[in-house]
Amino acid sequence: MKRVAAVMIILSLMGAALVGCKKENDNSAAKVEPGKLQEVYEAVKSAYGDAYIPSMPYDEMMLEDIFGIKRDMAKEVIAEGPMISAHVDTFVGLEAAEGKAEEAKKALDAYRETLVNDTMQYPMNISKIQSSQVYVVGDYVFFIMLGQIPDEMLEQGDESEMLKASQEQNQIAIDAINRVLGVEAK
């Protein structure tokens, strides 16, 4: 048991070192049509098919307690997480209220930083957490931690390959978001 705890601590510390590797994706200056959040959500879900794990919606209180998203920050929010604690897959999408996109982004960035630096996780989830992203397109703000890592890759335990695979998996959501909102990724 002590050995497992030590391994998890070491992996968490290694993961913290990888935080700087997070790909920066920000189209906050993009002009996009309002009222498209439901369409974005459906496109993201469809892009993953059966590999879309989140199925438990977050209510208003959970949005504030977990993510720091207050009621006045958003016109609309769609947020889901896993029903089983062994999974970490999470999707948060919101259309920010007038002038609140930056505040919502900061709240989700703070959540991500806490998740990356201050939580103990199953080793299979560390690369997903490290590659999680806060993505902004106009007044839409997203937290993305989605996708599946192949079992063979998990068995091999190559952290750099798992991190790369997790980043590629998150890109599926970003591509779907960009298609719906009509923007090109940076």
PDB file of C-alpha atoms in Angstrom:
ATOM      1  CA  MET A   1       0.000   0.000   0.000  1.00  0.00           C
ATOM      2  CA  LYS A   2       2.836   2.377   0.837  1.00  0.00           C
ATOM      3  CA  ARG A   3       4.447   1.525  -2.485  1.00  0.00           C
ATOM      4  CA  VAL A   4       1.264   2.378  -4.401  1.00  0.00           C
ATOM      5  CA  ALA A   5       0.991   5.699  -2.551  1.00  0.00           C
ATOM      6  CA  ALA A   6       4.641   6.480  -3.307  1.00  0.00           C
ATOM      7  CA  VAL A   7       4.160   5.682  -6.997  1.00  0.00           C
ATOM      8  CA  MET A   8       1.066   7.890  -7.142  1.00  0.00           C
ATOM      9  CA  ILE A   9       2.940  10.760  -5.477  1.00  0.00           C
ATOM     10  CA  ILE A  10       5.844  10.399  -7.907  1.00  0.00           C
ATOM     11  CA  LEU A  11       3.465  10.313 -10.879  1.00  0.00           C
ATOM     12  CA  SER A  12       1.659  13.389  -9.560  1.00  0.00           C
ATOM     13  CA  LEU A  13       4.951  15.253  -9.255  1.00  0.00           C
ATOM     14  CA  MET A  14       5.975  14.171 -12.749  1.00  0.00           C
ATOM     15  CA  GLY A  15       2.614  15.366 -13.974  1.00  0.00           C
ATOM     16  CA  ALA A  16       3.071  18.742 -12.322  1.00  0.00           C
ATOM     17  CA  ALA A  17       6.297  19.119 -14.268  1.00  0.00           C
ATOM     18  CA  LEU A  18       4.360  18.555 -17.474  1.00  0.00           C
ATOM     19  CA  VAL A  19       1.898  21.385 -16.829  1.00  0.00           C
ATOM     20  CA  GLY A  20       4.033  23.671 -18.943  1.00  0.00           C
ATOM     21  CA  CYS A  21       3.525  21.271 -21.870  1.00  0.00           C
ATOM     22  CA  LYS A  22      -0.165  22.143 -22.109  1.00  0.00           C
ATOM     23  CA  LYS A  23      -1.036  23.309 -25.588  1.00  0.00           C
ATOM     24  CA  GLU A  24      -2.474  26.819 -25.581  1.00  0.00           C
ATOM     25  CA  ASN A  25      -5.657  27.159 -27.595  1.00  0.00           C
ATOM     26  CA  ASP A  26      -7.440  30.476 -27.536  1.00  0.00           C
ATOM     27  CA  ASN A  27      -9.714  32.012 -30.120  1.00  0.00           C
ATOM     28  CA  SER A  28     -11.181  34.535 -27.679  1.00  0.00           C
ATOM     29  CA  ALA A  29     -11.115  37.304 -30.302  1.00  0.00           C
ATOM     30  CA  ALA A  30     -13.190  35.234 -32.749  1.00  0.00           C
ATOM     31  CA  LYS A  31     -16.607  36.583 -33.670  1.00  0.00           C
ATOM     32  CA  VAL A  32     -19.045  33.702 -33.348  1.00  0.00           C
ATOM     33  CA  GLU A  33     -22.796  33.320 -33.410  1.00  0.00           C
ATOM     34  CA  PRO A  34     -24.494  33.217 -29.998  1.00  0.00           C
ATOM     35  CA  GLY A  35     -26.863  30.443 -28.944  1.00  0.00           C
ATOM     36  CA  LYS A  36     -24.836  27.530 -30.320  1.00  0.00           C
ATOM     37  CA  LEU A  37     -23.853  25.772 -27.083  1.00  0.00           C
ATOM     38  CA  GLN A  38     -26.310  22.878 -27.431  1.00  0.00           C
ATOM     39  CA  GLU A  39     -25.138  22.293 -31.003  1.00  0.00           C
ATOM     40  CA  VAL A  40     -21.502  22.344 -29.854  1.00  0.00           C
ATOM     41  CA  TYR A  41     -22.259  19.858 -27.070  1.00  0.00           C
ATOM     42  CA  GLU A  42     -24.020  17.489 -29.477  1.00  0.00           C
ATOM     43  CA  ALA A  43     -21.127  17.734 -31.959  1.00  0.00           C
ATOM     44  CA  VAL A  44     -18.571  16.946 -29.241  1.00  0.00           C
ATOM     45  CA  LYS A  45     -20.587  13.967 -28.012  1.00  0.00           C
ATOM     46  CA  SER A  46     -21.041  12.708 -31.547  1.00  0.00           C
ATOM     47  CA  ALA A  47     -17.335  13.088 -32.330  1.00  0.00           C
ATOM     48  CA  TYR A  48     -16.451  10.681 -29.508  1.00  0.00           C
ATOM     49  CA  GLY A  49     -19.352   8.288 -29.992  1.00  0.00           C
ATOM     50  CA  ASP A  50     -19.238   5.488 -27.420  1.00  0.00           C
ATOM     51  CA  ALA A  51     -15.956   6.888 -26.066  1.00  0.00           C
ATOM     52  CA  TYR A  52     -17.803   9.901 -24.583  1.00  0.00           C
ATOM     53  CA  ILE A  53     -17.790   8.990 -20.866  1.00  0.00           C
ATOM     54  CA  PRO A  54     -19.365  11.988 -19.038  1.00  0.00           C
ATOM     55  CA  SER A  55     -22.988  11.257 -18.230  1.00  0.00           C
ATOM     56  CA  MET A  56     -23.634  13.005 -14.923  1.00  0.00           C
ATOM     57  CA  PRO A  57     -24.763  16.612 -15.323  1.00  0.00           C
ATOM     58  CA  TYR A  58     -23.371  19.178 -12.909  1.00  0.00           C
ATOM     59  CA  ASP A  59     -26.031  21.343 -11.283  1.00  0.00           C
ATOM     60  CA  GLU A  60     -25.677  25.035 -10.494  1.00  0.00           C
ATOM     61  CA  MET A  61     -24.313  24.450  -6.990  1.00  0.00           C
ATOM     62  CA  MET A  62     -21.724  21.940  -8.252  1.00  0.00           C
ATOM     63  CA  LEU A  63     -20.652  24.328 -11.013  1.00  0.00           C
ATOM     64  CA  GLU A  64     -19.820  26.949  -8.408  1.00  0.00           C
ATOM     65  CA  ASP A  65     -18.350  24.588  -5.801  1.00  0.00           C
ATOM     66  CA  ILE A  66     -16.228  22.525  -8.183  1.00  0.00           C
ATOM     67  CA  PHE A  67     -15.414  24.846 -11.077  1.00  0.00           C
ATOM     68  CA  GLY A  68     -15.944  28.326  -9.629  1.00  0.00           C
ATOM     69  CA  ILE A  69     -18.587  29.113 -12.266  1.00  0.00           C
ATOM     70  CA  LYS A  70     -21.154  31.450 -10.724  1.00  0.00           C
ATOM     71  CA  ARG A  71     -24.689  31.861 -12.037  1.00  0.00           C
ATOM     72  CA  ASP A  72     -24.077  35.380 -13.343  1.00  0.00           C
ATOM     73  CA  MET A  73     -21.078  34.318 -15.456  1.00  0.00           C
ATOM     74  CA  ALA A  74     -23.021  32.455 -18.112  1.00  0.00           C
ATOM     75  CA  LYS A  75     -26.070  32.710 -20.306  1.00  0.00           C
ATOM     76  CA  GLU A  76     -26.030  28.931 -20.657  1.00  0.00           C
ATOM     77  CA  VAL A  77     -23.918  26.072 -19.296  1.00  0.00           C
ATOM     78  CA  ILE A  78     -23.670  22.418 -20.226  1.00  0.00           C
ATOM     79  CA  ALA A  79     -21.390  20.487 -17.894  1.00  0.00           C
ATOM     80  CA  GLU A  80     -20.990  16.763 -17.379  1.00  0.00           C
ATOM     81  CA  GLY A  81     -18.626  14.508 -15.520  1.00  0.00           C
ATOM     82  CA  PRO A  82     -18.208  10.793 -14.928  1.00  0.00           C
ATOM     83  CA  MET A  83     -20.614   8.733 -12.861  1.00  0.00           C
ATOM     84  CA  ILE A  84     -17.798   6.430 -11.747  1.00  0.00           C
ATOM     85  CA  SER A  85     -14.927   7.853  -9.687  1.00  0.00           C
ATOM     86  CA  ALA A  86     -12.348   5.802 -11.602  1.00  0.00           C
ATOM     87  CA  HIS A  87     -12.988   8.052 -14.609  1.00  0.00           C
ATOM     88  CA  VAL A  88     -12.123  11.735 -14.925  1.00  0.00           C
ATOM     89  CA  ASP A  89     -13.660  12.604 -18.287  1.00  0.00           C
ATOM     90  CA  THR A  90     -15.284  16.014 -18.014  1.00  0.00           C
ATOM     91  CA  PHE A  91     -16.878  18.477 -20.405  1.00  0.00           C
ATOM     92  CA  VAL A  92     -17.829  21.996 -19.382  1.00  0.00           C
ATOM     93  CA  GLY A  93     -19.134  24.367 -22.011  1.00  0.00           C
ATOM     94  CA  LEU A  94     -20.599  27.763 -21.378  1.00  0.00           C
ATOM     95  CA  GLU A  95     -21.678  30.788 -23.284  1.00  0.00           C
ATOM     96  CA  ALA A  96     -20.477  33.634 -21.121  1.00  0.00           C
ATOM     97  CA  ALA A  97     -22.727  36.476 -20.063  1.00  0.00           C
ATOM     98  CA  GLU A  98     -21.823  39.904 -21.427  1.00  0.00           C
ATOM     99  CA  GLY A  99     -18.272  40.746 -20.364  1.00  0.00           C
ATOM    100  CA  LYS A 100     -17.816  37.556 -18.293  1.00  0.00           C
ATOM    101  CA  ALA A 101     -15.794  35.313 -20.657  1.00  0.00           C
ATOM    102  CA  GLU A 102     -12.449  36.214 -19.075  1.00  0.00           C
ATOM    103  CA  GLU A 103     -13.820  35.645 -15.562  1.00  0.00           C
ATOM    104  CA  ALA A 104     -15.182  32.239 -16.597  1.00  0.00           C
ATOM    105  CA  LYS A 105     -11.846  31.355 -18.210  1.00  0.00           C
ATOM    106  CA  LYS A 106      -9.987  32.295 -15.027  1.00  0.00           C
ATOM    107  CA  ALA A 107     -12.332  30.121 -12.944  1.00  0.00           C
ATOM    108  CA  LEU A 108     -11.796  27.113 -15.209  1.00  0.00           C
ATOM    109  CA  ASP A 109      -8.030  27.752 -15.342  1.00  0.00           C
ATOM    110  CA  ALA A 110      -7.961  27.778 -11.532  1.00  0.00           C
ATOM    111  CA  TYR A 111      -9.940  24.510 -11.449  1.00  0.00           C
ATOM    112  CA  ARG A 112      -7.504  22.948 -13.914  1.00  0.00           C
ATOM    113  CA  GLU A 113      -4.473  24.099 -11.909  1.00  0.00           C
ATOM    114  CA  THR A 114      -5.919  22.588  -8.727  1.00  0.00           C
ATOM    115  CA  LEU A 115      -6.762  19.360 -10.527  1.00  0.00           C
ATOM    116  CA  VAL A 116      -3.270  19.067 -11.992  1.00  0.00           C
ATOM    117  CA  ASN A 117      -1.313  20.064  -8.905  1.00  0.00           C
ATOM    118  CA  ASP A 118      -3.345  19.122  -5.850  1.00  0.00           C
ATOM    119  CA  THR A 119      -5.235  15.908  -6.458  1.00  0.00           C
ATOM    120  CA  MET A 120      -4.338  12.254  -6.174  1.00  0.00           C
ATOM    121  CA  GLN A 121      -5.483  10.286  -9.204  1.00  0.00           C
ATOM    122  CA  TYR A 122      -5.403   6.805 -10.606  1.00  0.00           C
ATOM    123  CA  PRO A 123      -2.261   6.405 -12.745  1.00  0.00           C
ATOM    124  CA  MET A 124      -4.404   5.720 -15.831  1.00  0.00           C
ATOM    125  CA  ASN A 125      -5.916   9.223 -15.520  1.00  0.00           C
ATOM    126  CA  ILE A 126      -2.800  11.313 -15.002  1.00  0.00           C
ATOM    127  CA  SER A 127      -2.165  11.966 -18.707  1.00  0.00           C
ATOM    128  CA  LYS A 128      -5.812  12.987 -19.190  1.00  0.00           C
ATOM    129  CA  ILE A 129      -5.558  15.455 -16.341  1.00  0.00           C
ATOM    130  CA  GLN A 130      -2.229  16.831 -17.553  1.00  0.00           C
ATOM    131  CA  SER A 131      -3.575  17.357 -21.072  1.00  0.00           C
ATOM    132  CA  SER A 132      -6.880  18.899 -19.972  1.00  0.00           C
ATOM    133  CA  GLN A 133      -7.551  22.248 -21.578  1.00  0.00           C
ATOM    134  CA  VAL A 134      -9.463  25.442 -21.098  1.00  0.00           C
ATOM    135  CA  TYR A 135     -10.439  26.568 -24.590  1.00  0.00           C
ATOM    136  CA  VAL A 136     -12.022  29.904 -25.482  1.00  0.00           C
ATOM    137  CA  VAL A 137     -13.834  30.845 -28.696  1.00  0.00           C
ATOM    138  CA  GLY A 138     -15.411  34.289 -28.573  1.00  0.00           C
ATOM    139  CA  ASP A 139     -17.802  34.241 -25.622  1.00  0.00           C
ATOM    140  CA  TYR A 140     -17.744  30.450 -25.370  1.00  0.00           C
ATOM    141  CA  VAL A 141     -15.492  28.915 -22.707  1.00  0.00           C
ATOM    142  CA  PHE A 142     -14.793  25.191 -22.422  1.00  0.00           C
ATOM    143  CA  PHE A 143     -13.023  22.816 -20.076  1.00  0.00           C
ATOM    144  CA  ILE A 144     -12.094  19.666 -21.959  1.00  0.00           C
ATOM    145  CA  MET A 145     -10.820  16.416 -20.460  1.00  0.00           C
ATOM    146  CA  LEU A 146     -12.093  13.708 -22.786  1.00  0.00           C
ATOM    147  CA  GLY A 147     -11.143  10.627 -24.782  1.00  0.00           C
ATOM    148  CA  GLN A 148      -9.745   7.167 -24.411  1.00  0.00           C
ATOM    149  CA  ILE A 149      -6.162   6.003 -24.210  1.00  0.00           C
ATOM    150  CA  PRO A 150      -5.582   2.584 -25.847  1.00  0.00           C
ATOM    151  CA  ASP A 151      -5.189  -0.242 -23.313  1.00  0.00           C
ATOM    152  CA  GLU A 152      -1.845  -1.268 -24.837  1.00  0.00           C
ATOM    153  CA  MET A 153      -0.491   2.211 -24.209  1.00  0.00           C
ATOM    154  CA  LEU A 154      -1.675   2.132 -20.594  1.00  0.00           C
ATOM    155  CA  GLU A 155      -0.004  -1.258 -20.108  1.00  0.00           C
ATOM    156  CA  GLN A 156       3.293   0.013 -21.534  1.00  0.00           C
ATOM    157  CA  GLY A 157       3.173   2.987 -19.156  1.00  0.00           C
ATOM    158  CA  ASP A 158       5.098   5.429 -21.384  1.00  0.00           C
ATOM    159  CA  GLU A 159       4.025   8.752 -19.850  1.00  0.00           C
ATOM    160  CA  SER A 160       5.090  10.885 -22.816  1.00  0.00           C
ATOM    161  CA  GLU A 161       3.150   8.712 -25.268  1.00  0.00           C
ATOM    162  CA  MET A 162       0.083   8.714 -23.014  1.00  0.00           C
ATOM    163  CA  LEU A 163       0.263  12.499 -22.691  1.00  0.00           C
ATOM    164  CA  LYS A 164       0.500  12.876 -26.469  1.00  0.00           C
ATOM    165  CA  ALA A 165      -2.445  10.496 -26.961  1.00  0.00           C
ATOM    166  CA  SER A 166      -4.504  12.426 -24.387  1.00  0.00           C
ATOM    167  CA  GLN A 167      -3.768  15.718 -26.147  1.00  0.00           C
ATOM    168  CA  GLU A 168      -4.850  14.163 -29.452  1.00  0.00           C
ATOM    169  CA  GLN A 169      -8.053  12.948 -27.809  1.00  0.00           C
ATOM    170  CA  ASN A 170      -8.874  16.457 -26.529  1.00  0.00           C
ATOM    171  CA  GLN A 171      -8.245  17.806 -30.016  1.00  0.00           C
ATOM    172  CA  ILE A 172     -11.286  15.818 -31.180  1.00  0.00           C
ATOM    173  CA  ALA A 173     -13.475  18.077 -29.019  1.00  0.00           C
ATOM    174  CA  ILE A 174     -11.678  21.230 -30.108  1.00  0.00           C
ATOM    175  CA  ASP A 175     -12.127  20.311 -33.763  1.00  0.00           C
ATOM    176  CA  ALA A 176     -15.852  19.691 -33.196  1.00  0.00           C
ATOM    177  CA  ILE A 177     -16.213  23.019 -31.374  1.00  0.00           C
ATOM    178  CA  ASN A 178     -14.407  24.863 -34.154  1.00  0.00           C
ATOM    179  CA  ARG A 179     -16.562  23.233 -36.860  1.00  0.00           C
ATOM    180  CA  VAL A 180     -19.799  24.289 -35.177  1.00  0.00           C
ATOM    181  CA  LEU A 181     -18.596  27.793 -34.382  1.00  0.00           C
ATOM    182  CA  GLY A 182     -16.925  28.255 -37.761  1.00  0.00           C
ATOM    183  CA  VAL A 183     -13.410  29.101 -36.586  1.00  0.00           C
ATOM    184  CA  GLU A 184      -9.965  27.793 -37.384  1.00  0.00           C
ATOM    185  CA  ALA A 185      -7.738  26.483 -34.603  1.00  0.00           C
ATOM    186  CA  LYS A 186      -4.643  28.471 -33.769  1.00  0.00           C
TER     187      LYS A 186
END
